[in-house]
Amino acid sequence: MSTTKQRLKPEFEWVDQHGDESIRYLDHGYPSPLVRWHYHEEYELHLITETSGKVFVGDYIGNFSPNSLILVGPNLPHNWISQLDKGEHIDLRDRVVNFSHQFVKGCESFFPEARQLAPFWERAQYGIEFLNADTIARAVELLEDIANYGGFRRLTRFWMLIEILASSDNYRVLSSSTYIPITDEKILHRLNQAVNYIFESYDSSISLEEVADHVNMGPTYFSKFFKKATGQRFVEFVNTLRINKACEHLAHTDEPVTEICFSVGFNNIANFNRRFFHLKKMTPSDYRKASLDALYRG
């Protein structure tokens, strides 16, 4: 095993962008080899078109659904994991636009107006989720144009899109400012293995030792590795996943709270209630009531 003093050469995901284009557009289905815990030098604007699941951006864990729209800054690890039935395949899950920081700085050097976007790019370093329905609807239209056209028309649609997103005041910054990304390829591969295993097993009595064994690490080393890589202790990470899943059940089913508690992996109701209140600042019953109120108001 390498010592911590050994300097490991970081390896980035290469974004294959042609020399005659300022931005790159791509789309893909799910499952896909592109879906994994990874990072790259470019900004990435990411629109989900189908499926729901969990999104990971830096040390943030949350839910996504169709029309989820997130901008990820350079070198910020990210992943979207859909919840599908075994063997199910989606042809188009993601629309993605990549562009470099050098492109942004170049525009600022030629166009003084572009410098007004500096706070927007700063927020993007930690990931931004856009929440306004009208903003997202307009973004979906512009991404369709970006997908269908190239050349200068694509570029003008891109800047229209950025202006709309930057002017929106209904957004959420995702990763914490203290998060330090891991950029070594071997470490990212192991972290990806661990996160996928946790996602598949969080509703059982999963343990740190079990996941450490899955990725061929000793428990003590894995504990330190996981905290450094995600910004969260293993137990915090698992409990956040469980609480997020409980919120889905509370909002969309009439299952009893006790039943939900056990179905998402907690083994006693007191611990579940305590963890839920810590993360959501309300009880499970109050969360269900708030969800129903929002539904009926809509």
PDB file of C-alpha atoms in Angstrom:
ATOM      1  CA  MET A   1       0.000   0.000   0.000  1.00  0.00           C
ATOM      2  CA  SER A   2       1.372   3.479  -0.852  1.00  0.00           C
ATOM      3  CA  THR A   3       2.337   5.755   2.010  1.00  0.00           C
ATOM      4  CA  THR A   4       0.464   9.008   2.549  1.00  0.00           C
ATOM      5  CA  LYS A   5       3.682  10.859   1.686  1.00  0.00           C
ATOM      6  CA  GLN A   6       3.753   9.463  -1.825  1.00  0.00           C
ATOM      7  CA  ARG A   7       2.549  11.980  -4.403  1.00  0.00           C
ATOM      8  CA  LEU A   8      -0.100  10.351  -6.588  1.00  0.00           C
ATOM      9  CA  LYS A   9      -0.657  11.814 -10.035  1.00  0.00           C
ATOM     10  CA  PRO A  10      -4.316  12.875 -10.369  1.00  0.00           C
ATOM     11  CA  GLU A  11      -6.131  11.629 -13.447  1.00  0.00           C
ATOM     12  CA  PHE A  12      -9.135  13.583 -14.650  1.00  0.00           C
ATOM     13  CA  GLU A  13     -12.027  12.430 -16.804  1.00  0.00           C
ATOM     14  CA  TRP A  14     -11.194  13.709 -20.275  1.00  0.00           C
ATOM     15  CA  VAL A  15     -13.997  15.790 -21.763  1.00  0.00           C
ATOM     16  CA  ASP A  16     -13.732  15.254 -25.514  1.00  0.00           C
ATOM     17  CA  GLN A  17     -14.406  18.759 -26.802  1.00  0.00           C
ATOM     18  CA  HIS A  18     -13.625  19.637 -30.419  1.00  0.00           C
ATOM     19  CA  GLY A  19     -11.268  22.521 -31.116  1.00  0.00           C
ATOM     20  CA  ASP A  20     -13.929  24.358 -33.137  1.00  0.00           C
ATOM     21  CA  GLU A  21     -16.515  24.528 -30.346  1.00  0.00           C
ATOM     22  CA  SER A  22     -16.659  26.525 -27.107  1.00  0.00           C
ATOM     23  CA  ILE A  23     -19.121  24.221 -25.396  1.00  0.00           C
ATOM     24  CA  ARG A  24     -19.859  20.506 -25.620  1.00  0.00           C
ATOM     25  CA  TYR A  25     -23.316  18.960 -25.588  1.00  0.00           C
ATOM     26  CA  LEU A  26     -24.007  15.281 -24.974  1.00  0.00           C
ATOM     27  CA  ASP A  27     -26.866  13.117 -23.793  1.00  0.00           C
ATOM     28  CA  HIS A  28     -27.041   9.538 -22.600  1.00  0.00           C
ATOM     29  CA  GLY A  29     -29.326   6.903 -21.152  1.00  0.00           C
ATOM     30  CA  TYR A  30     -29.209   4.851 -17.978  1.00  0.00           C
ATOM     31  CA  PRO A  31     -27.432   2.611 -17.095  1.00  0.00           C
ATOM     32  CA  SER A  32     -24.364   4.084 -18.807  1.00  0.00           C
ATOM     33  CA  PRO A  33     -20.579   3.877 -18.339  1.00  0.00           C
ATOM     34  CA  LEU A  34     -20.687   7.662 -17.869  1.00  0.00           C
ATOM     35  CA  VAL A  35     -22.655   7.245 -14.638  1.00  0.00           C
ATOM     36  CA  ARG A  36     -20.134   6.987 -11.824  1.00  0.00           C
ATOM     37  CA  TRP A  37     -18.562   9.081  -9.059  1.00  0.00           C
ATOM     38  CA  HIS A  38     -16.180  11.282 -11.044  1.00  0.00           C
ATOM     39  CA  TYR A  39     -14.897  14.800 -11.654  1.00  0.00           C
ATOM     40  CA  HIS A  40     -13.387  16.834 -14.475  1.00  0.00           C
ATOM     41  CA  GLU A  41     -11.908  20.285 -15.117  1.00  0.00           C
ATOM     42  CA  GLU A  42     -14.974  21.586 -16.918  1.00  0.00           C
ATOM     43  CA  TYR A  43     -18.215  23.063 -15.608  1.00  0.00           C
ATOM     44  CA  GLU A  44     -21.159  20.743 -16.170  1.00  0.00           C
ATOM     45  CA  LEU A  45     -24.801  21.750 -16.528  1.00  0.00           C
ATOM     46  CA  HIS A  46     -26.857  18.621 -15.990  1.00  0.00           C
ATOM     47  CA  LEU A  47     -30.578  18.127 -16.744  1.00  0.00           C
ATOM     48  CA  ILE A  48     -32.384  14.912 -15.791  1.00  0.00           C
ATOM     49  CA  THR A  49     -35.110  14.054 -18.308  1.00  0.00           C
ATOM     50  CA  GLU A  50     -36.370  10.747 -16.823  1.00  0.00           C
ATOM     51  CA  THR A  51     -36.211   8.679 -13.593  1.00  0.00           C
ATOM     52  CA  SER A  52     -35.760   9.560  -9.934  1.00  0.00           C
ATOM     53  CA  GLY A  53     -32.979   8.683  -7.519  1.00  0.00           C
ATOM     54  CA  LYS A  54     -30.100  10.059  -5.474  1.00  0.00           C
ATOM     55  CA  VAL A  55     -27.708  12.820  -6.490  1.00  0.00           C
ATOM     56  CA  PHE A  56     -24.239  13.190  -4.981  1.00  0.00           C
ATOM     57  CA  VAL A  57     -22.351  16.496  -5.412  1.00  0.00           C
ATOM     58  CA  GLY A  58     -19.248  16.907  -3.259  1.00  0.00           C
ATOM     59  CA  ASP A  59     -20.466  16.113   0.252  1.00  0.00           C
ATOM     60  CA  TYR A  60     -24.131  16.754  -0.649  1.00  0.00           C
ATOM     61  CA  ILE A  61     -26.667  13.923  -0.889  1.00  0.00           C
ATOM     62  CA  GLY A  62     -30.154  14.634  -2.187  1.00  0.00           C
ATOM     63  CA  ASN A  63     -32.982  13.467  -4.388  1.00  0.00           C
ATOM     64  CA  PHE A  64     -33.496  14.083  -8.090  1.00  0.00           C
ATOM     65  CA  SER A  65     -36.447  13.631 -10.437  1.00  0.00           C
ATOM     66  CA  PRO A  66     -37.329  14.640 -14.017  1.00  0.00           C
ATOM     67  CA  ASN A  67     -36.374  18.279 -14.742  1.00  0.00           C
ATOM     68  CA  SER A  68     -33.785  18.385 -11.954  1.00  0.00           C
ATOM     69  CA  LEU A  69     -31.256  20.960 -13.145  1.00  0.00           C
ATOM     70  CA  ILE A  70     -27.815  21.279 -11.511  1.00  0.00           C
ATOM     71  CA  LEU A  71     -24.634  23.170 -12.400  1.00  0.00           C
ATOM     72  CA  VAL A  72     -21.409  21.577 -11.112  1.00  0.00           C
ATOM     73  CA  GLY A  73     -18.140  23.509 -10.963  1.00  0.00           C
ATOM     74  CA  PRO A  74     -14.673  22.317 -12.040  1.00  0.00           C
ATOM     75  CA  ASN A  75     -13.131  19.376 -10.147  1.00  0.00           C
ATOM     76  CA  LEU A  76     -16.232  18.837  -7.982  1.00  0.00           C
ATOM     77  CA  PRO A  77     -17.088  15.091  -7.852  1.00  0.00           C
ATOM     78  CA  HIS A  78     -20.667  14.214  -8.758  1.00  0.00           C
ATOM     79  CA  ASN A  79     -22.972  11.335  -9.636  1.00  0.00           C
ATOM     80  CA  TRP A  80     -26.667  10.626 -10.277  1.00  0.00           C
ATOM     81  CA  ILE A  81     -27.959   7.120  -9.428  1.00  0.00           C
ATOM     82  CA  SER A  82     -31.437   6.230 -10.721  1.00  0.00           C
ATOM     83  CA  GLN A  83     -33.787   3.825  -8.993  1.00  0.00           C
ATOM     84  CA  LEU A  84     -34.859   1.353 -11.668  1.00  0.00           C
ATOM     85  CA  ASP A  85     -36.207  -2.171 -11.711  1.00  0.00           C
ATOM     86  CA  LYS A  86     -33.647  -4.838 -12.521  1.00  0.00           C
ATOM     87  CA  GLY A  87     -33.028  -4.973 -16.263  1.00  0.00           C
ATOM     88  CA  GLU A  88     -34.811  -1.679 -16.936  1.00  0.00           C
ATOM     89  CA  HIS A  89     -33.110   0.724 -19.365  1.00  0.00           C
ATOM     90  CA  ILE A  90     -33.794   4.391 -20.145  1.00  0.00           C
ATOM     91  CA  ASP A  91     -32.740   5.699 -23.562  1.00  0.00           C
ATOM     92  CA  LEU A  92     -32.443   9.380 -22.592  1.00  0.00           C
ATOM     93  CA  ARG A  93     -31.884  10.231 -18.926  1.00  0.00           C
ATOM     94  CA  ASP A  94     -29.410  13.117 -19.100  1.00  0.00           C
ATOM     95  CA  ARG A  95     -28.765  16.242 -21.136  1.00  0.00           C
ATOM     96  CA  VAL A  96     -25.313  17.635 -20.373  1.00  0.00           C
ATOM     97  CA  VAL A  97     -23.402  20.769 -21.360  1.00  0.00           C
ATOM     98  CA  ASN A  98     -19.676  21.084 -20.575  1.00  0.00           C
ATOM     99  CA  PHE A  99     -17.558  24.237 -20.866  1.00  0.00           C
ATOM    100  CA  SER A 100     -14.191  25.247 -19.475  1.00  0.00           C
ATOM    101  CA  HIS A 101     -13.153  27.864 -16.941  1.00  0.00           C
ATOM    102  CA  GLN A 102     -10.702  29.174 -19.557  1.00  0.00           C
ATOM    103  CA  PHE A 103     -13.684  29.857 -21.840  1.00  0.00           C
ATOM    104  CA  VAL A 104     -15.420  31.782 -19.034  1.00  0.00           C
ATOM    105  CA  LYS A 105     -12.295  33.844 -18.249  1.00  0.00           C
ATOM    106  CA  GLY A 106     -11.713  34.512 -21.937  1.00  0.00           C
ATOM    107  CA  CYS A 107     -15.213  35.918 -22.306  1.00  0.00           C
ATOM    108  CA  GLU A 108     -14.638  38.126 -19.262  1.00  0.00           C
ATOM    109  CA  SER A 109     -11.434  39.509 -20.777  1.00  0.00           C
ATOM    110  CA  PHE A 110     -13.203  40.566 -23.998  1.00  0.00           C
ATOM    111  CA  PHE A 111     -16.664  41.452 -22.664  1.00  0.00           C
ATOM    112  CA  PRO A 112     -16.788  43.529 -19.456  1.00  0.00           C
ATOM    113  CA  GLU A 113     -20.471  42.643 -19.055  1.00  0.00           C
ATOM    114  CA  ALA A 114     -19.499  39.012 -18.488  1.00  0.00           C
ATOM    115  CA  ARG A 115     -17.695  39.975 -15.286  1.00  0.00           C
ATOM    116  CA  GLN A 116     -21.072  40.525 -13.627  1.00  0.00           C
ATOM    117  CA  LEU A 117     -21.418  36.725 -13.534  1.00  0.00           C
ATOM    118  CA  ALA A 118     -18.481  36.292 -11.109  1.00  0.00           C
ATOM    119  CA  PRO A 119     -20.728  35.517  -8.071  1.00  0.00           C
ATOM    120  CA  PHE A 120     -22.562  32.925 -10.152  1.00  0.00           C
ATOM    121  CA  TRP A 121     -19.334  31.090 -11.050  1.00  0.00           C
ATOM    122  CA  GLU A 122     -18.246  31.245  -7.410  1.00  0.00           C
ATOM    123  CA  ARG A 123     -21.463  29.505  -6.301  1.00  0.00           C
ATOM    124  CA  ALA A 124     -20.972  26.902  -9.015  1.00  0.00           C
ATOM    125  CA  GLN A 125     -17.754  25.739  -7.316  1.00  0.00           C
ATOM    126  CA  TYR A 126     -20.004  23.984  -4.773  1.00  0.00           C
ATOM    127  CA  GLY A 127     -22.817  22.959  -7.141  1.00  0.00           C
ATOM    128  CA  ILE A 128     -26.081  24.851  -7.741  1.00  0.00           C
ATOM    129  CA  GLU A 129     -29.530  23.279  -8.007  1.00  0.00           C
ATOM    130  CA  PHE A 130     -32.103  25.510  -9.716  1.00  0.00           C
ATOM    131  CA  LEU A 131     -35.557  25.366  -8.142  1.00  0.00           C
ATOM    132  CA  ASN A 132     -37.805  27.821  -9.998  1.00  0.00           C
ATOM    133  CA  ALA A 133     -40.241  25.986 -12.295  1.00  0.00           C
ATOM    134  CA  ASP A 134     -40.325  28.772 -14.920  1.00  0.00           C
ATOM    135  CA  THR A 135     -36.524  28.967 -14.981  1.00  0.00           C
ATOM    136  CA  ILE A 136     -36.268  25.210 -15.458  1.00  0.00           C
ATOM    137  CA  ALA A 137     -38.937  25.199 -18.212  1.00  0.00           C
ATOM    138  CA  ARG A 138     -37.046  27.879 -20.145  1.00  0.00           C
ATOM    139  CA  ALA A 139     -33.770  26.014 -19.580  1.00  0.00           C
ATOM    140  CA  VAL A 140     -35.313  22.825 -20.993  1.00  0.00           C
ATOM    141  CA  GLU A 141     -36.290  24.715 -24.179  1.00  0.00           C
ATOM    142  CA  LEU A 142     -32.831  26.214 -24.596  1.00  0.00           C
ATOM    143  CA  LEU A 143     -31.132  22.857 -23.986  1.00  0.00           C
ATOM    144  CA  GLU A 144     -33.300  21.410 -26.767  1.00  0.00           C
ATOM    145  CA  ASP A 145     -31.965  24.126 -29.079  1.00  0.00           C
ATOM    146  CA  ILE A 146     -28.394  23.480 -27.935  1.00  0.00           C
ATOM    147  CA  ALA A 147     -28.923  19.781 -28.688  1.00  0.00           C
ATOM    148  CA  ASN A 148     -30.363  20.443 -32.151  1.00  0.00           C
ATOM    149  CA  TYR A 149     -28.075  23.195 -33.414  1.00  0.00           C
ATOM    150  CA  GLY A 150     -24.357  23.823 -33.643  1.00  0.00           C
ATOM    151  CA  GLY A 151     -22.121  26.733 -34.464  1.00  0.00           C
ATOM    152  CA  PHE A 152     -22.932  30.298 -33.448  1.00  0.00           C
ATOM    153  CA  ARG A 153     -26.622  29.517 -32.887  1.00  0.00           C
ATOM    154  CA  ARG A 154     -25.672  26.970 -30.214  1.00  0.00           C
ATOM    155  CA  LEU A 155     -23.360  29.499 -28.582  1.00  0.00           C
ATOM    156  CA  THR A 156     -26.032  32.230 -28.446  1.00  0.00           C
ATOM    157  CA  ARG A 157     -28.526  29.794 -26.890  1.00  0.00           C
ATOM    158  CA  PHE A 158     -25.899  28.817 -24.324  1.00  0.00           C
ATOM    159  CA  TRP A 159     -25.381  32.415 -23.169  1.00  0.00           C
ATOM    160  CA  MET A 160     -29.135  32.984 -23.054  1.00  0.00           C
ATOM    161  CA  LEU A 161     -29.339  29.934 -20.807  1.00  0.00           C
ATOM    162  CA  ILE A 162     -26.535  31.119 -18.520  1.00  0.00           C
ATOM    163  CA  GLU A 163     -28.116  34.583 -18.195  1.00  0.00           C
ATOM    164  CA  ILE A 164     -31.440  33.039 -17.148  1.00  0.00           C
ATOM    165  CA  LEU A 165     -29.779  30.757 -14.589  1.00  0.00           C
ATOM    166  CA  ALA A 166     -27.523  33.452 -13.173  1.00  0.00           C
ATOM    167  CA  SER A 167     -30.458  35.844 -12.685  1.00  0.00           C
ATOM    168  CA  SER A 168     -32.561  33.253 -10.818  1.00  0.00           C
ATOM    169  CA  ASP A 169     -32.816  33.844  -7.076  1.00  0.00           C
ATOM    170  CA  ASN A 170     -34.473  30.503  -6.349  1.00  0.00           C
ATOM    171  CA  TYR A 171     -31.606  28.045  -6.062  1.00  0.00           C
ATOM    172  CA  ARG A 172     -29.738  25.841  -3.575  1.00  0.00           C
ATOM    173  CA  VAL A 173     -25.955  25.657  -3.162  1.00  0.00           C
ATOM    174  CA  LEU A 174     -25.192  21.985  -2.612  1.00  0.00           C
ATOM    175  CA  SER A 175     -21.741  21.021  -1.315  1.00  0.00           C
ATOM    176  CA  SER A 176     -20.244  22.607   1.802  1.00  0.00           C
ATOM    177  CA  SER A 177     -17.460  25.167   1.480  1.00  0.00           C
ATOM    178  CA  THR A 178     -15.182  22.969   3.620  1.00  0.00           C
ATOM    179  CA  TYR A 179     -15.382  19.986   1.243  1.00  0.00           C
ATOM    180  CA  ILE A 180     -12.025  19.043  -0.308  1.00  0.00           C
ATOM    181  CA  PRO A 181     -12.424  16.793  -3.373  1.00  0.00           C
ATOM    182  CA  ILE A 182     -10.386  13.631  -3.853  1.00  0.00           C
ATOM    183  CA  THR A 183      -8.811  13.602  -7.308  1.00  0.00           C
ATOM    184  CA  ASP A 184      -6.837  10.362  -7.480  1.00  0.00           C
ATOM    185  CA  GLU A 185      -8.292   7.837  -9.940  1.00  0.00           C
ATOM    186  CA  LYS A 186      -7.761   4.759  -7.741  1.00  0.00           C
ATOM    187  CA  ILE A 187      -9.331   6.463  -4.720  1.00  0.00           C
ATOM    188  CA  LEU A 188     -12.300   7.642  -6.773  1.00  0.00           C
ATOM    189  CA  HIS A 189     -12.823   4.099  -8.055  1.00  0.00           C
ATOM    190  CA  ARG A 190     -12.906   2.707  -4.523  1.00  0.00           C
ATOM    191  CA  LEU A 191     -15.175   5.488  -3.329  1.00  0.00           C
ATOM    192  CA  ASN A 192     -17.522   4.819  -6.224  1.00  0.00           C
ATOM    193  CA  GLN A 193     -17.624   1.136  -5.247  1.00  0.00           C
ATOM    194  CA  ALA A 194     -18.377   2.039  -1.628  1.00  0.00           C
ATOM    195  CA  VAL A 195     -21.124   4.557  -2.467  1.00  0.00           C
ATOM    196  CA  ASN A 196     -22.846   2.173  -4.875  1.00  0.00           C
ATOM    197  CA  TYR A 197     -22.733  -0.627  -2.303  1.00  0.00           C
ATOM    198  CA  ILE A 198     -24.186   1.638   0.398  1.00  0.00           C
ATOM    199  CA  PHE A 199     -26.933   2.797  -1.952  1.00  0.00           C
ATOM    200  CA  GLU A 200     -27.917  -0.802  -2.663  1.00  0.00           C
ATOM    201  CA  SER A 201     -27.787  -1.920   0.998  1.00  0.00           C
ATOM    202  CA  TYR A 202     -28.717   1.073   3.172  1.00  0.00           C
ATOM    203  CA  ASP A 203     -32.095  -0.474   4.118  1.00  0.00           C
ATOM    204  CA  SER A 204     -30.372  -3.417   5.810  1.00  0.00           C
ATOM    205  CA  SER A 205     -28.117  -3.550   8.862  1.00  0.00           C
ATOM    206  CA  ILE A 206     -25.133  -2.377   6.813  1.00  0.00           C
ATOM    207  CA  SER A 207     -21.915  -1.792   8.774  1.00  0.00           C
ATOM    208  CA  LEU A 208     -18.703   0.085   8.171  1.00  0.00           C
ATOM    209  CA  GLU A 209     -16.804  -3.212   8.422  1.00  0.00           C
ATOM    210  CA  GLU A 210     -18.979  -4.756   5.711  1.00  0.00           C
ATOM    211  CA  VAL A 211     -18.392  -1.904   3.249  1.00  0.00           C
ATOM    212  CA  ALA A 212     -14.680  -1.785   4.099  1.00  0.00           C
ATOM    213  CA  ASP A 213     -14.413  -5.478   3.269  1.00  0.00           C
ATOM    214  CA  HIS A 214     -16.302  -4.897   0.006  1.00  0.00           C
ATOM    215  CA  VAL A 215     -13.645  -2.403  -1.148  1.00  0.00           C
ATOM    216  CA  ASN A 216     -10.727  -4.401   0.314  1.00  0.00           C
ATOM    217  CA  MET A 217      -9.781  -1.932   3.041  1.00  0.00           C
ATOM    218  CA  GLY A 218      -9.264  -2.281   6.766  1.00  0.00           C
ATOM    219  CA  PRO A 219     -12.090  -0.714   8.820  1.00  0.00           C
ATOM    220  CA  THR A 220      -9.928   1.965  10.455  1.00  0.00           C
ATOM    221  CA  TYR A 221      -8.342   3.029   7.184  1.00  0.00           C
ATOM    222  CA  PHE A 222     -11.715   2.957   5.399  1.00  0.00           C
ATOM    223  CA  SER A 223     -13.295   5.131   8.101  1.00  0.00           C
ATOM    224  CA  LYS A 224     -10.644   7.833   7.635  1.00  0.00           C
ATOM    225  CA  PHE A 225     -10.701   7.448   3.847  1.00  0.00           C
ATOM    226  CA  PHE A 226     -14.497   7.783   3.685  1.00  0.00           C
ATOM    227  CA  LYS A 227     -14.596  10.869   5.929  1.00  0.00           C
ATOM    228  CA  LYS A 228     -11.894  12.592   3.892  1.00  0.00           C
ATOM    229  CA  ALA A 229     -13.517  11.708   0.563  1.00  0.00           C
ATOM    230  CA  THR A 230     -17.144  12.595   1.380  1.00  0.00           C
ATOM    231  CA  GLY A 231     -16.865  15.106   4.202  1.00  0.00           C
ATOM    232  CA  GLN A 232     -19.129  12.871   6.321  1.00  0.00           C
ATOM    233  CA  ARG A 233     -18.575  10.014   8.700  1.00  0.00           C
ATOM    234  CA  PHE A 234     -19.863   6.664   7.434  1.00  0.00           C
ATOM    235  CA  VAL A 235     -22.797   6.610   9.880  1.00  0.00           C
ATOM    236  CA  GLU A 236     -23.824  10.164   8.944  1.00  0.00           C
ATOM    237  CA  PHE A 237     -23.734   9.299   5.254  1.00  0.00           C
ATOM    238  CA  VAL A 238     -25.880   6.176   5.670  1.00  0.00           C
ATOM    239  CA  ASN A 239     -28.368   7.894   7.964  1.00  0.00           C
ATOM    240  CA  THR A 240     -28.776  10.779   5.514  1.00  0.00           C
ATOM    241  CA  LEU A 241     -29.639   8.293   2.783  1.00  0.00           C
ATOM    242  CA  ARG A 242     -32.125   6.565   5.071  1.00  0.00           C
ATOM    243  CA  ILE A 243     -33.824   9.792   6.121  1.00  0.00           C
ATOM    244  CA  ASN A 244     -34.110  10.963   2.512  1.00  0.00           C
ATOM    245  CA  LYS A 245     -35.756   7.671   1.597  1.00  0.00           C
ATOM    246  CA  ALA A 246     -38.097   7.981   4.602  1.00  0.00           C
ATOM    247  CA  CYS A 247     -39.138  11.423   3.325  1.00  0.00           C
ATOM    248  CA  GLU A 248     -40.163   9.862   0.013  1.00  0.00           C
ATOM    249  CA  HIS A 249     -42.342   7.330   1.843  1.00  0.00           C
ATOM    250  CA  LEU A 250     -43.871   9.997   4.087  1.00  0.00           C
ATOM    251  CA  ALA A 251     -44.718  12.251   1.151  1.00  0.00           C
ATOM    252  CA  HIS A 252     -46.043   9.623  -1.251  1.00  0.00           C
ATOM    253  CA  THR A 253     -47.516   6.788   0.836  1.00  0.00           C
ATOM    254  CA  ASP A 254     -49.788   6.375   3.839  1.00  0.00           C
ATOM    255  CA  GLU A 255     -47.505   3.800   5.477  1.00  0.00           C
ATOM    256  CA  PRO A 256     -47.271   4.181   9.273  1.00  0.00           C
ATOM    257  CA  VAL A 257     -44.201   6.037  10.523  1.00  0.00           C
ATOM    258  CA  THR A 258     -43.048   2.982  12.467  1.00  0.00           C
ATOM    259  CA  GLU A 259     -43.204   0.821   9.353  1.00  0.00           C
ATOM    260  CA  ILE A 260     -41.229   3.410   7.365  1.00  0.00           C
ATOM    261  CA  CYS A 261     -38.623   3.560  10.130  1.00  0.00           C
ATOM    262  CA  PHE A 262     -37.805  -0.133   9.806  1.00  0.00           C
ATOM    263  CA  SER A 263     -38.157  -0.291   6.005  1.00  0.00           C
ATOM    264  CA  VAL A 264     -35.373   2.273   5.474  1.00  0.00           C
ATOM    265  CA  GLY A 265     -32.931   0.513   7.783  1.00  0.00           C
ATOM    266  CA  PHE A 266     -33.374   1.939  11.293  1.00  0.00           C
ATOM    267  CA  ASN A 267     -33.808  -0.624  14.074  1.00  0.00           C
ATOM    268  CA  ASN A 268     -35.628   1.523  16.635  1.00  0.00           C
ATOM    269  CA  ILE A 269     -38.159   4.317  16.391  1.00  0.00           C
ATOM    270  CA  ALA A 270     -36.491   6.608  18.948  1.00  0.00           C
ATOM    271  CA  ASN A 271     -33.246   6.732  16.974  1.00  0.00           C
ATOM    272  CA  PHE A 272     -35.191   7.269  13.745  1.00  0.00           C
ATOM    273  CA  ASN A 273     -37.161  10.183  15.219  1.00  0.00           C
ATOM    274  CA  ARG A 274     -34.009  11.760  16.642  1.00  0.00           C
ATOM    275  CA  ARG A 275     -32.077  11.482  13.374  1.00  0.00           C
ATOM    276  CA  PHE A 276     -35.047  12.723  11.357  1.00  0.00           C
ATOM    277  CA  PHE A 277     -35.483  15.824  13.503  1.00  0.00           C
ATOM    278  CA  HIS A 278     -31.754  16.559  13.384  1.00  0.00           C
ATOM    279  CA  LEU A 279     -31.736  16.590   9.566  1.00  0.00           C
ATOM    280  CA  LYS A 280     -35.201  18.009   8.761  1.00  0.00           C
ATOM    281  CA  LYS A 281     -35.878  20.180  11.828  1.00  0.00           C
ATOM    282  CA  MET A 282     -39.336  18.632  12.183  1.00  0.00           C
ATOM    283  CA  THR A 283     -40.869  15.300  13.170  1.00  0.00           C
ATOM    284  CA  PRO A 284     -41.780  12.652  10.573  1.00  0.00           C
ATOM    285  CA  SER A 285     -45.494  13.334  11.183  1.00  0.00           C
ATOM    286  CA  ASP A 286     -45.000  17.079  10.687  1.00  0.00           C
ATOM    287  CA  TYR A 287     -43.047  16.382   7.492  1.00  0.00           C
ATOM    288  CA  ARG A 288     -45.920  14.263   6.157  1.00  0.00           C
ATOM    289  CA  LYS A 289     -48.429  16.984   7.035  1.00  0.00           C
ATOM    290  CA  ALA A 290     -46.293  19.664   5.354  1.00  0.00           C
ATOM    291  CA  SER A 291     -45.999  17.492   2.233  1.00  0.00           C
ATOM    292  CA  LEU A 292     -49.771  16.981   2.074  1.00  0.00           C
ATOM    293  CA  ASP A 293     -50.406  20.688   2.612  1.00  0.00           C
ATOM    294  CA  ALA A 294     -48.054  21.528  -0.263  1.00  0.00           C
ATOM    295  CA  LEU A 295     -49.785  18.968  -2.475  1.00  0.00           C
ATOM    296  CA  TYR A 296     -53.244  20.360  -1.831  1.00  0.00           C
ATOM    297  CA  ARG A 297     -52.100  23.956  -2.249  1.00  0.00           C
ATOM    298  CA  GLY A 298     -50.696  22.965  -5.632  1.00  0.00           C
TER     299      GLY A 298
END
